[in-house]
CSV table of C-alpha atoms in Angstrom, one decimal:
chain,number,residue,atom,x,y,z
V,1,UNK,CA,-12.8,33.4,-10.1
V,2,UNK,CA,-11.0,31.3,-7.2
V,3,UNK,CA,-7.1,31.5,-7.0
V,4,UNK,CA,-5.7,28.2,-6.9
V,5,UNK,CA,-1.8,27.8,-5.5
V,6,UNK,CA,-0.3,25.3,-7.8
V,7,UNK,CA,1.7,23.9,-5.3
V,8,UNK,CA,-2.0,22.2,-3.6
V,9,UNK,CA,-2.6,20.7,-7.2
V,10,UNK,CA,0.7,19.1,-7.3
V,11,UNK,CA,-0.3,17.5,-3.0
V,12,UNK,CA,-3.7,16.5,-5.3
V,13,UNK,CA,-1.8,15.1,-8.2
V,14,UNK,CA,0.5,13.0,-5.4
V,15,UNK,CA,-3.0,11.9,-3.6
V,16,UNK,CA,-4.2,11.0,-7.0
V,17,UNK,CA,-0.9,8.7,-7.5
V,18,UNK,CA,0.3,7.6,-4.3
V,19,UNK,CA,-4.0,6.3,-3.6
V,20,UNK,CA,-3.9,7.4,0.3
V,21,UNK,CA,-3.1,10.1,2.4
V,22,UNK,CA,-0.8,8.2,3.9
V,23,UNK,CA,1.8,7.5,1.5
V,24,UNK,CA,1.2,10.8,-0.1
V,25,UNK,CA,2.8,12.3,2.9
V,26,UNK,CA,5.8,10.0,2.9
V,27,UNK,CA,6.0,10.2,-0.7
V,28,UNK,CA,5.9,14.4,-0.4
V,29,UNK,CA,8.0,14.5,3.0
V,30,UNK,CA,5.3,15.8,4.8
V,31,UNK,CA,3.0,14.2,7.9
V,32,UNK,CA,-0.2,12.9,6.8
V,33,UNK,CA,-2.0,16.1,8.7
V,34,UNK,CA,-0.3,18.3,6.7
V,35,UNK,CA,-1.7,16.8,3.2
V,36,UNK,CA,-5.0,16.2,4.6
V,37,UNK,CA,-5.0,20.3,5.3
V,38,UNK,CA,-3.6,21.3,2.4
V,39,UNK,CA,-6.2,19.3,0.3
V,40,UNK,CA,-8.9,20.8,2.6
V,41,UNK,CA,-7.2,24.2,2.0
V,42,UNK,CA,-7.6,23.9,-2.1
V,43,UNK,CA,-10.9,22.6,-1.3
V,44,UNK,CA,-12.0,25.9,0.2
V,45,UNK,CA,-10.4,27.8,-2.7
V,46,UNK,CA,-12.0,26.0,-5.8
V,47,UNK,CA,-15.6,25.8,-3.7
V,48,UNK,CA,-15.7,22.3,-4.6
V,49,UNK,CA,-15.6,19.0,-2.6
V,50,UNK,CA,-12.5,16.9,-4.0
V,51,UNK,CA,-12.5,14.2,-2.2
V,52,UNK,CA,-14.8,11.8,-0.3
V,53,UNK,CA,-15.1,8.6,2.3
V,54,UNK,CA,-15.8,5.9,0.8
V,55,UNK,CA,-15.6,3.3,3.4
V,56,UNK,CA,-12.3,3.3,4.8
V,57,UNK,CA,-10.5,5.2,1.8
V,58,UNK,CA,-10.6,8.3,0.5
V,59,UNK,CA,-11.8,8.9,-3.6
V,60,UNK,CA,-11.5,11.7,-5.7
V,61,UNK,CA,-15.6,13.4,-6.8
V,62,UNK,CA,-16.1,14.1,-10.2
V,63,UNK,CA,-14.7,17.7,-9.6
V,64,UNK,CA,-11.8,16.5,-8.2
V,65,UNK,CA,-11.0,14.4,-11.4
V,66,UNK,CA,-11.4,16.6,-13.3
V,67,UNK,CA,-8.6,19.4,-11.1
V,68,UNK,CA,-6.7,16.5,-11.0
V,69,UNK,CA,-6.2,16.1,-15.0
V,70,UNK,CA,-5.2,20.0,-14.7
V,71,UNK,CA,-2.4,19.1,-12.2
V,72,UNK,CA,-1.5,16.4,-14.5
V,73,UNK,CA,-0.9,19.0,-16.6
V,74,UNK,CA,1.0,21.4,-14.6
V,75,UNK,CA,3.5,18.9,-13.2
V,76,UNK,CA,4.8,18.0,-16.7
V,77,UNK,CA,5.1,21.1,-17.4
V,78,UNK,CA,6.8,21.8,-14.4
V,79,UNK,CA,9.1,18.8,-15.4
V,80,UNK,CA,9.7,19.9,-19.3
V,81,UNK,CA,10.5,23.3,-17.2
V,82,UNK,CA,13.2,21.4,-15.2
V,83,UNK,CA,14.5,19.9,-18.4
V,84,UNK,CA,14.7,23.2,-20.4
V,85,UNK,CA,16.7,24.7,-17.4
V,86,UNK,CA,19.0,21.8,-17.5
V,87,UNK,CA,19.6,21.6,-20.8
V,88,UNK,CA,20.8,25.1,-20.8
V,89,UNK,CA,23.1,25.0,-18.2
V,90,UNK,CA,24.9,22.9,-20.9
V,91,UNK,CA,24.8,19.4,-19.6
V,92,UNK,CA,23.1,16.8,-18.0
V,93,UNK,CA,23.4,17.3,-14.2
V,94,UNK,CA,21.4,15.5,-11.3
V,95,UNK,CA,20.8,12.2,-9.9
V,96,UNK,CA,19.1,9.0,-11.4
V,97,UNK,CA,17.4,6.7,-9.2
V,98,UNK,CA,16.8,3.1,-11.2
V,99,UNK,CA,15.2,0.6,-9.6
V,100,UNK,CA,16.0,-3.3,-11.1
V,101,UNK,CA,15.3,-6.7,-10.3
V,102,UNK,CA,19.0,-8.7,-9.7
V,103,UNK,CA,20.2,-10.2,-13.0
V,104,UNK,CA,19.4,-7.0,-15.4
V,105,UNK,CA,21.3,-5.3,-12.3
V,106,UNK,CA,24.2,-7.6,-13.1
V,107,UNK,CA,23.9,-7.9,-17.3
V,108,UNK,CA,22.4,-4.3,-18.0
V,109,UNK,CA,22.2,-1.8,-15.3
V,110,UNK,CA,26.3,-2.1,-14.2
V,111,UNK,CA,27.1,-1.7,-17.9
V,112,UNK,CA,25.0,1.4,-18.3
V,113,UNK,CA,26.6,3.2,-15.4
V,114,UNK,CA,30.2,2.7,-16.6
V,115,UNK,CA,28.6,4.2,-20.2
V,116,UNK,CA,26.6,7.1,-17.9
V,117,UNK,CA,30.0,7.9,-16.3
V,118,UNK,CA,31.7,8.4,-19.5
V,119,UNK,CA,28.7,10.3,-21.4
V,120,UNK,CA,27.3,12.4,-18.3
V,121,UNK,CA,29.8,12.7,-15.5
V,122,UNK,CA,27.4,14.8,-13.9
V,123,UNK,CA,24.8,12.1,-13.3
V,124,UNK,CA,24.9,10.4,-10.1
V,125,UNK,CA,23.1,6.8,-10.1
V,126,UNK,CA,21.3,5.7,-6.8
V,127,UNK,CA,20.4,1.8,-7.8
V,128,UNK,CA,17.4,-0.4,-6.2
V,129,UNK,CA,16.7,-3.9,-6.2
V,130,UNK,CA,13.6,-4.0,-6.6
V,131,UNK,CA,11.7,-7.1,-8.5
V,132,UNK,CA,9.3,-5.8,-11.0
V,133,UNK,CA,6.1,-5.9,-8.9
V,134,UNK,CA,7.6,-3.6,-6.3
V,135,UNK,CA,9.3,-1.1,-9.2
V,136,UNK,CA,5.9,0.1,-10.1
V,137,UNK,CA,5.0,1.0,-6.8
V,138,UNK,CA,8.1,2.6,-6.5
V,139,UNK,CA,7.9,4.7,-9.9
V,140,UNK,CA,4.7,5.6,-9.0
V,141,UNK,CA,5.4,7.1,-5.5
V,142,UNK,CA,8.5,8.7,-7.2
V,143,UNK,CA,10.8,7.4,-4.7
V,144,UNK,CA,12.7,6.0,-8.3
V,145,UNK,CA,13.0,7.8,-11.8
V,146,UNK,CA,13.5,4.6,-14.0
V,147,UNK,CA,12.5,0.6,-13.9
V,148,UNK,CA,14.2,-2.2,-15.2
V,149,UNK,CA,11.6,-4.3,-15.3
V,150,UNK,CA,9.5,-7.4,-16.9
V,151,UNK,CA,6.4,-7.2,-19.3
V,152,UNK,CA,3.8,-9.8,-19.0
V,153,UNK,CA,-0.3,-10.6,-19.2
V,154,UNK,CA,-1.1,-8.8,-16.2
V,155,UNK,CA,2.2,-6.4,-15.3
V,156,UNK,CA,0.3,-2.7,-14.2
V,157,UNK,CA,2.6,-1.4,-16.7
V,158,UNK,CA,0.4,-2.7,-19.5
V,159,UNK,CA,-2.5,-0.4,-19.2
V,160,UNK,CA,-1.1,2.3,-17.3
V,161,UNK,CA,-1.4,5.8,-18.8
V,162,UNK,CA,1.2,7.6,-16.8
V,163,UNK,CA,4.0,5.3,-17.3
V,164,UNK,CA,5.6,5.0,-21.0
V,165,UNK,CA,7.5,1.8,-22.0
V,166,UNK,CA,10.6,1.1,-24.0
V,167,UNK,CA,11.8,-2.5,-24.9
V,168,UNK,CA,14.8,-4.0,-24.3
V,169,UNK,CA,15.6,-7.6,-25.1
V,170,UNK,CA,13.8,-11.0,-24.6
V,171,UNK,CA,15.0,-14.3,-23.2
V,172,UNK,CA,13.3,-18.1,-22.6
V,173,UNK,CA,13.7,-19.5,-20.0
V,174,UNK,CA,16.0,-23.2,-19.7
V,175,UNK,CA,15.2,-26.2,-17.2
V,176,UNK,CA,17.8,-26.5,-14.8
V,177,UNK,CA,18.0,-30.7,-13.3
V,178,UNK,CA,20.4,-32.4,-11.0
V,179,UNK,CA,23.1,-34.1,-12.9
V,180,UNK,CA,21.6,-37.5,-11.6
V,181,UNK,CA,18.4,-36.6,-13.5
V,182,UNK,CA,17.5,-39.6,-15.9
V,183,UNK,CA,16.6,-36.4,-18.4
V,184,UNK,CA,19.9,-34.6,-17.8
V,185,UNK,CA,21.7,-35.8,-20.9
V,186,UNK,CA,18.7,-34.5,-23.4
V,187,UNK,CA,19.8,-31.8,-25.5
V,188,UNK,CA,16.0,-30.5,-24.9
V,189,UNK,CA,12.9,-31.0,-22.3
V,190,UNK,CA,9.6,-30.0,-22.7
V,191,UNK,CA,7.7,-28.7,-19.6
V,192,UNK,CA,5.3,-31.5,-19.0
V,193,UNK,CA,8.0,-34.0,-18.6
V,194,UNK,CA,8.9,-32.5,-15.7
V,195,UNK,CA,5.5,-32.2,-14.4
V,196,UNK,CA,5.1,-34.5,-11.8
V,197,UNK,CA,8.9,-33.2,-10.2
V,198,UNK,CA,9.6,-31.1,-6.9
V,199,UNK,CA,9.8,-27.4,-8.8
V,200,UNK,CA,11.5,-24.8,-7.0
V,201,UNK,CA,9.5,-21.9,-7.6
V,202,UNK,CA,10.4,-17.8,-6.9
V,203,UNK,CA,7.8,-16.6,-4.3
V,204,UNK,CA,4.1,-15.2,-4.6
V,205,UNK,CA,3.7,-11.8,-6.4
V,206,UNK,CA,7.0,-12.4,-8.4
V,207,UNK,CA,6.4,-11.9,-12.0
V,208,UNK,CA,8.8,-14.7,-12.9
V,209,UNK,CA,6.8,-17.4,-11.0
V,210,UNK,CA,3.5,-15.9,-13.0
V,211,UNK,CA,5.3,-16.6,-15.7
V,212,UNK,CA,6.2,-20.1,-15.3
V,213,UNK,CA,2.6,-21.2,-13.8
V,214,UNK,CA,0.8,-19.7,-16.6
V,215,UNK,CA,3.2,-21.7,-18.9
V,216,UNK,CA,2.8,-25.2,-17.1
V,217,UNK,CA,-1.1,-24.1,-17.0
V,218,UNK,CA,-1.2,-23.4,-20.6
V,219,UNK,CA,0.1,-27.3,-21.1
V,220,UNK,CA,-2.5,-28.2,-18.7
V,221,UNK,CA,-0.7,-28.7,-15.1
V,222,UNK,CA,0.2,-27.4,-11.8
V,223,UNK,CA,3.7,-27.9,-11.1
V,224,UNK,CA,4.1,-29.1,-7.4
V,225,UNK,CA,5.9,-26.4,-5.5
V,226,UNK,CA,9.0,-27.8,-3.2
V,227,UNK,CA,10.9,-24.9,-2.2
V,228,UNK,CA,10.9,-21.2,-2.7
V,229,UNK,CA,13.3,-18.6,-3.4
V,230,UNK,CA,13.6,-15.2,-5.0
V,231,UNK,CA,17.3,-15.6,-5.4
V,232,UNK,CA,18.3,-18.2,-8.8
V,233,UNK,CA,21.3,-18.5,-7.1
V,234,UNK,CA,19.8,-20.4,-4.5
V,235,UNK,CA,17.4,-22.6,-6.6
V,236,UNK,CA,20.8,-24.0,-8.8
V,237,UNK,CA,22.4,-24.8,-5.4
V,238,UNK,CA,19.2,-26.5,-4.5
V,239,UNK,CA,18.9,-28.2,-7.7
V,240,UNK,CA,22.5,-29.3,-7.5
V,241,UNK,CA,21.2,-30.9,-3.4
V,242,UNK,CA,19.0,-32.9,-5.8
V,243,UNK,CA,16.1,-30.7,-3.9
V,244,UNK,CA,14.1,-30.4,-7.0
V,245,UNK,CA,14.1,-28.7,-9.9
V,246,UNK,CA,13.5,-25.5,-11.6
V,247,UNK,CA,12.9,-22.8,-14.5
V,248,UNK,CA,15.9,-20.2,-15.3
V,249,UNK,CA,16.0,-17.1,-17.7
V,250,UNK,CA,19.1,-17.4,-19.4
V,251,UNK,CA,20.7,-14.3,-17.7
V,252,UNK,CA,20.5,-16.2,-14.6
V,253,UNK,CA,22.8,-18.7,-15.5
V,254,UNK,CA,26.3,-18.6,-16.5
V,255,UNK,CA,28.4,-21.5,-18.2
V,256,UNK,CA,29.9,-22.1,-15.0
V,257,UNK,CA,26.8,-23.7,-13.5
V,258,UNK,CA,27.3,-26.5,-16.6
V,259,UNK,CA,29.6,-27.6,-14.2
V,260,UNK,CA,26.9,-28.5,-10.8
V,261,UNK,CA,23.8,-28.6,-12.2
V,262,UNK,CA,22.2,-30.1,-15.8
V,263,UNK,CA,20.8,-26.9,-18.1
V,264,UNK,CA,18.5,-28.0,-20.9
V,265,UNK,CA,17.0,-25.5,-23.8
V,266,UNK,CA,13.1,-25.7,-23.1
V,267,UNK,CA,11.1,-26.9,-26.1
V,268,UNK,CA,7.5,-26.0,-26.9
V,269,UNK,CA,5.4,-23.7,-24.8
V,270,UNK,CA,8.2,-22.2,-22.2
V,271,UNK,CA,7.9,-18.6,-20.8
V,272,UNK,CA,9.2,-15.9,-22.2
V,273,UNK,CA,10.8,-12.9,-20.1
V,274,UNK,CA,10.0,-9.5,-21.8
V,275,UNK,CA,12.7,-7.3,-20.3
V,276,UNK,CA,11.4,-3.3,-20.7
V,277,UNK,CA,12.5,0.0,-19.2
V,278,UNK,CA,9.9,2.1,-17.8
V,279,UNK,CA,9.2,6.0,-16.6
V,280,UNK,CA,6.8,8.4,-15.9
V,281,UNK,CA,5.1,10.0,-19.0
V,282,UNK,CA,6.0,13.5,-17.2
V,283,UNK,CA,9.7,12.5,-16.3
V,284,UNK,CA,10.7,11.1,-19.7
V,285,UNK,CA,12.2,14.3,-21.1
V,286,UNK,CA,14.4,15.1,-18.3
V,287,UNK,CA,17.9,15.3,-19.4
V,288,UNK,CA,19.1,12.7,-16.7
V,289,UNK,CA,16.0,10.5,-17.4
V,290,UNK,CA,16.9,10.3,-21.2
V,291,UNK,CA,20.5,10.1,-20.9
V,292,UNK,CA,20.2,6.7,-18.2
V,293,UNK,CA,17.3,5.4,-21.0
V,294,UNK,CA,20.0,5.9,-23.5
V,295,UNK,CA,23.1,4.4,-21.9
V,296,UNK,CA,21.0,1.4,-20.7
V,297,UNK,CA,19.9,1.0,-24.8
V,298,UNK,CA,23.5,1.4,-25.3
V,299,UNK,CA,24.8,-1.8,-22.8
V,300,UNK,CA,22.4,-3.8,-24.6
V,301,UNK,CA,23.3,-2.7,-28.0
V,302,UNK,CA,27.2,-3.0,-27.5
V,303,UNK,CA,28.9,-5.8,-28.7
V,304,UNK,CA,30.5,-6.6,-25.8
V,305,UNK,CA,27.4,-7.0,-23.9
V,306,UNK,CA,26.9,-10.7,-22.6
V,307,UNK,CA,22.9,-9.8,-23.1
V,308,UNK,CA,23.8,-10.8,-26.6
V,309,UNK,CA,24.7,-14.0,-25.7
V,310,UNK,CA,21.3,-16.4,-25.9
V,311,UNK,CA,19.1,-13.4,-25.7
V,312,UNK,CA,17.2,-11.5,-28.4
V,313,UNK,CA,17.8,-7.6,-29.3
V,314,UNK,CA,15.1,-5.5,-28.4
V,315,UNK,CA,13.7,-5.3,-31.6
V,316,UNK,CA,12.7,-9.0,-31.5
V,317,UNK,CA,9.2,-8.1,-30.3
V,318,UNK,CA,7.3,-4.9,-29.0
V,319,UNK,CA,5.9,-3.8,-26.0
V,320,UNK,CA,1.8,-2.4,-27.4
């Protein structure tokens, strides 16, 4: 019977997330010569090959699945270990890294630390910006714990095993127009009447602009792309130029922007922003992991929370 040090499994299990030696290596803190020896190293233990070329990237064999699904294993157990241990101590203790794309930063995240320094002092929050198609990288890799993040047709999230989902609210997006618009005074716009406009657009790879595109296409258009920024402060100073137009969530906008720019409810088909936390299926019982799932839950729930202003509670719709 081979003897198999655990601690090569879990270099396999980070191979297995992280998809090259490479980032595995940044990802563990070592040098990628180190991982590839290691790998070679449990190799030589279990008698079996692991891994193979396959043109310029490496792939697990069938035998390394299958060694793979047993580090799986061992690293949440490893993890429900971690969580026992803290637990016992008598209360929750470590650091939370959350990664978030700007406005839930601003709405959701903020409130939840305030609510996390009143419930667990002993958590200390490290906090990202990262847009939703860079979080899941980032989860993955473990270089962050927790994702604020958006659900939609083809987010990785959707069909990813490792990563469990929790919903948090929902919002529509509004058309934002000069105030010299003809249609600024409606007291609603449907999409296609802005379809022959200059749209300013987030850039490519940004959920958000998915969003929007597979709306306008759904109604049977292109919307012609002006400008682009990731920032919404930008576009409503762009739109206020008379540079265009564009699509807002709602938590992107604030009743002071009534004042430079025209903000319409969108009628008909419209995107619809499906805000959702995320983790990793072995990290979701940590004691720090739970307790920044529960205060964000919390700043949504609360009363006070300006999510509850045009948005919907979390329970308006489910993440499958």
């Amino acid at each position: 019977m081979p003897t198999i040090d655990p601690r090569r499994l879990l270099v396999l299990r980070a191979f297995v997330l992280s998809d090259s030696v490479t980032a595995t290596a940044a990802a563990l803190h070592l040098t990628p010569s180190a991982v590839s020896q290691q790998l070679a190293a449990l190799e030589r233990e279990v008698g079996h090959v692991l891994v193979v070329r396959t043109g310029r990237k490496l792939t697990l064999t069938p035998a390394g699945r299958i060694l793979a699904e047993h580090a799986e294993e061992i690293s949440s157990r490893l993890k429900i270990a971690e969580a026992d241990l803290a637990a016992h101590a008598g209360g929750v203790l470590g650091q939370l890294r959350i990664g978030a794309f700007p406005t839930a930063i601003s709405w959701l995240v903020a409130p939840a630390i305030v609510e996390l320094r009143r419930q667990a002092p002993g958590v200390d929050v490290t906090v990202v910006d990262a847009e939703a198609h860079m979080s899941h990288r980032m989860l993955m890799r473990g270089d962050i714990d927790v994702t604020v993040t958006m659900e939609y047709e083809s987010s990785p999230e959707r069909d990813s095993p490792d990563i469990v989902k929790f919903p948090l609210y929902i919002e529509r997006f509004r058309a934002v127009l000069p105030h010299t618009h003809p249609l600024a005074g409606e007291e609603g716009i449907g999409l296609t009447q802005l379809a022959e406009e200059g749209w300013i657009m987030p850039s490519p790879g940004n959920p958000c602009r998915t969003m929007v595109l597979q709306a306008c296409a759904e109604l049977g258009f292109h919307p012609p792309i002006t400008h682009v920024s990731d920032d919404y402060r930008a576009a409503l100073a762009l739109v206020a130029a008379e540079a265009g137009i564009c699509l807002a969530p709602e938590s992107a906008l604030s009743a002071r922007d009534a004042d430079w720019v025209a903000i319409l409810p969108t009628r008909g088909v419209a995107p619809l922003r499906k805000v959702i936390m995320t983790t990793r299926r072995d990290n979701q019982g940590h004691p720090v992991v739970r307790a920044g799932l529960d205060a964000m839950r919390a700043a949504v729930a609360s009363p006070d929370s300006e999510i509850y202003g045009p948005l919907a509670r979390s329970d308006t719709f489910s993440v499958e």
